[in-house]
Tab-separated table of C-alpha atoms in Angstrom:
chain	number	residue	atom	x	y	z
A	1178	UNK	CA	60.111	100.065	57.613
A	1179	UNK	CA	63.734	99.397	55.742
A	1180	UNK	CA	66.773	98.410	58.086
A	1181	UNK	CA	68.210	102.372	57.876
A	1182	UNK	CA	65.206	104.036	59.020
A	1183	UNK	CA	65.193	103.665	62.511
A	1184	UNK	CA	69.152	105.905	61.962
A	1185	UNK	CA	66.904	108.278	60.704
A	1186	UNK	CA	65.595	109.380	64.326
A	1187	UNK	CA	67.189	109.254	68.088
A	1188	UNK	CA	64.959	109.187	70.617
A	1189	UNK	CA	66.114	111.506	73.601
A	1190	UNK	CA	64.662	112.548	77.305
A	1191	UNK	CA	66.852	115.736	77.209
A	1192	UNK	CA	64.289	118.334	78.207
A	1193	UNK	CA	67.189	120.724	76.716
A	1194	UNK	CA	66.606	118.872	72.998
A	1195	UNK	CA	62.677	120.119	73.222
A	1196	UNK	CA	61.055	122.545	71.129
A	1197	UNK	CA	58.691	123.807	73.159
A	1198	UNK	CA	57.254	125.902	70.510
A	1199	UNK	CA	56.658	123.210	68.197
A	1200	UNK	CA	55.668	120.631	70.869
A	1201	UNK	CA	52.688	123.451	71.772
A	1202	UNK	CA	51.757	124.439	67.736
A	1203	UNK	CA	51.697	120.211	67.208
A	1204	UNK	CA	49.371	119.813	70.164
A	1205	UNK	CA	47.108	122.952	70.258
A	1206	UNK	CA	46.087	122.843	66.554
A	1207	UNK	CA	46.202	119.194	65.439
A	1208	UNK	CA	46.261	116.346	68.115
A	1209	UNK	CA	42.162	116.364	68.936
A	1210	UNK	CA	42.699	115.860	73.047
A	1211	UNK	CA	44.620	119.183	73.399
A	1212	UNK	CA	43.498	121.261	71.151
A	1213	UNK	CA	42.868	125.157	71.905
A	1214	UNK	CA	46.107	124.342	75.090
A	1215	UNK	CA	47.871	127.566	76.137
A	1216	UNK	CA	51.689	127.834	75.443
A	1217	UNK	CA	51.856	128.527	79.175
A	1218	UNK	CA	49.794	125.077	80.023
A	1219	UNK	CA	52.111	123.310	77.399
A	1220	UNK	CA	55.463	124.758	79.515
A	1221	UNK	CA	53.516	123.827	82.637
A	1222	UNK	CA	53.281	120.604	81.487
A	1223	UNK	CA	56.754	119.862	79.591
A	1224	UNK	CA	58.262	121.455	83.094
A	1225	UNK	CA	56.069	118.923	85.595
A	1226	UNK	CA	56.425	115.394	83.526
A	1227	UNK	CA	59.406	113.285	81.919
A	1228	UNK	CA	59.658	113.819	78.090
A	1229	UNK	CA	60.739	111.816	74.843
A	1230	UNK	CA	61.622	113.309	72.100
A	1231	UNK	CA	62.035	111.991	68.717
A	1232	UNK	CA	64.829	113.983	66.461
A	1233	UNK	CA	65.765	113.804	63.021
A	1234	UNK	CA	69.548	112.468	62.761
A	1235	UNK	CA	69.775	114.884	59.475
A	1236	UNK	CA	68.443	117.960	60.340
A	1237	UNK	CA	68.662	117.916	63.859
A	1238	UNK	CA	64.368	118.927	64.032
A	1239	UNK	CA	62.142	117.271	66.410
A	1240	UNK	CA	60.088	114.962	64.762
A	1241	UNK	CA	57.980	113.455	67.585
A	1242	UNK	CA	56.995	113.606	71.362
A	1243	UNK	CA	55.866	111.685	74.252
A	1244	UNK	CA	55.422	113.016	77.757
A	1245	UNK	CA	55.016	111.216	80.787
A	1246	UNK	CA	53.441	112.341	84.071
A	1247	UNK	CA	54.963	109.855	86.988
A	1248	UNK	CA	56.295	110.236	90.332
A	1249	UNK	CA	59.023	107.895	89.536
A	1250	UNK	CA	58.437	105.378	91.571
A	1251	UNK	CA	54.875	103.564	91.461
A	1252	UNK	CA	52.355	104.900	88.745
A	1253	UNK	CA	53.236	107.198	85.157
A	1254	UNK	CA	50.169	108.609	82.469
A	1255	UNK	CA	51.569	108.586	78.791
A	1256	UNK	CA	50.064	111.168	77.201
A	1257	UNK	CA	50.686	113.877	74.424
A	1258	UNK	CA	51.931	111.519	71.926
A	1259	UNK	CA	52.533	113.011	68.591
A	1260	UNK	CA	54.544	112.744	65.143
A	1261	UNK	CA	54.793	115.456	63.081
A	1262	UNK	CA	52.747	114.743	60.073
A	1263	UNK	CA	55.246	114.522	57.783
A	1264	UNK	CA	57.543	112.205	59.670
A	1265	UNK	CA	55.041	109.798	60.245
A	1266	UNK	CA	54.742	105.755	58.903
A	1267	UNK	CA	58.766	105.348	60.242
A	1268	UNK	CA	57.726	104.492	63.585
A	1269	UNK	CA	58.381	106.654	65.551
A	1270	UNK	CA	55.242	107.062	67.631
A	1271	UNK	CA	56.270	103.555	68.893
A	1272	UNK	CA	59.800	104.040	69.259
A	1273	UNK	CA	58.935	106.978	71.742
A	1274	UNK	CA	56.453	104.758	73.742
A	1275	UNK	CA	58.885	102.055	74.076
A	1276	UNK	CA	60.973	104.495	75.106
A	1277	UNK	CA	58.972	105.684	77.845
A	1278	UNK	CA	58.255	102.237	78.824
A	1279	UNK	CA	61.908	100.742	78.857
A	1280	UNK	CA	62.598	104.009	81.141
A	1281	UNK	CA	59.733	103.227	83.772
A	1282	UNK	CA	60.449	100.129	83.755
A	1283	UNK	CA	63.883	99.763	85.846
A	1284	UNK	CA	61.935	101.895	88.436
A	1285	UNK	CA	59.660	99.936	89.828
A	1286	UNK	CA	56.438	101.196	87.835
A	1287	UNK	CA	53.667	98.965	88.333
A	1288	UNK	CA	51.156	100.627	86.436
A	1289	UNK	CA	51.463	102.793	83.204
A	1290	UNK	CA	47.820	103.778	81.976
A	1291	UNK	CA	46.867	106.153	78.880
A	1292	UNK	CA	44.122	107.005	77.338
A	1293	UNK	CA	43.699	106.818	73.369
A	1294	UNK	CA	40.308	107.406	70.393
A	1295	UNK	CA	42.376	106.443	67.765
A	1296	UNK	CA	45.703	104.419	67.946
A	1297	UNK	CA	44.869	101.379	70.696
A	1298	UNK	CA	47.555	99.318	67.590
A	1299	UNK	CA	50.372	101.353	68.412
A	1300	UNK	CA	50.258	100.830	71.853
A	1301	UNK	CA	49.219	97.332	71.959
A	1302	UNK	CA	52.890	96.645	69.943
A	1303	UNK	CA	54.406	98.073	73.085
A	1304	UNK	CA	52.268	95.876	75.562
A	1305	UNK	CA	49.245	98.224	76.739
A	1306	UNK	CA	46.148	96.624	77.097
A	1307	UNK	CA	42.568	97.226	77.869
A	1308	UNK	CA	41.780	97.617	81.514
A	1309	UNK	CA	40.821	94.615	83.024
A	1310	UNK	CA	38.917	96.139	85.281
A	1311	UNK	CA	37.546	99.463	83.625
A	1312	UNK	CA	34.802	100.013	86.704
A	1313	UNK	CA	37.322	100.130	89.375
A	1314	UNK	CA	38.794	103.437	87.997
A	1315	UNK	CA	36.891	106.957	88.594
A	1316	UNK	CA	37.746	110.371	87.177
A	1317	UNK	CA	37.389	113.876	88.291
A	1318	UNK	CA	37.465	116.433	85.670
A	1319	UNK	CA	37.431	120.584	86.117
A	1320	UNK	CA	35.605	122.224	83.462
């Protein structure tokens, strides 16, 4: 990455900046944990978390996006991090989770947890880890 391209792309939580019509064709059809989502799940879930956004300085079009589901205060879930395929290799994927984290952080946060197949590197640039203690945690899933 050159010294101009990080001008290239704000980052932004303004859930006015969002395209949630994008956000839902990125996620439903190419990122392989929400594929097949509703547009009304996506809105669900855009409306119920805090957002990033990543935005192209020239054009003005989303590029990227990071959601966050947190009560503000004690524990936040990154998840639904994408870059549009042909904005990615700038770094943006990493400037929205250290966005997300540089947020949190002020507040108090003590844990921030996702879950990732394919890009542990990206995160581990930011400072997520492996759970130390990976049998301690449980899930429920519906259907």
């Amino acid at each position: 990455m050159n010294e101009t391209q990080p001008l290239r792309y704000e980052i932004s939580s303004d859930p006015a900046r969002l395209d949630g019509a994008r956000i839902h064709d990125w996620l439903s059809n190419d990122a392989y944990w929400a594929e097949g989502r509703t547009r009304e799940h996506q809105d669900l879930a855009i409306a119920g978390s805090l957002n990033f956004g990543a935005y192209d300085t020239v054009t003005g079009e989303q590029a990227g996006y990071a959601r966050v589901v947190t009560d503000l205060a004690t524990f936040a879930w990154l998840c639904d991090v994408y870059v549009d395929r042909p904005a990615r290799g700038h770094g943006i994927g990493g400037r929205l989770v250290t966005a997300a984290r540089d947020h949190l952080a002020p507040l108090g946060v003590r844990r921030f947890l996702l879950a990732t197949a394919d890009a542990h590197g990206v995160y581990e640039k930011v400072g997520f880890q492996p759970l130390e203690n990976p049998d301690q945690w449980m899930c429920l899933r519906f259907g």
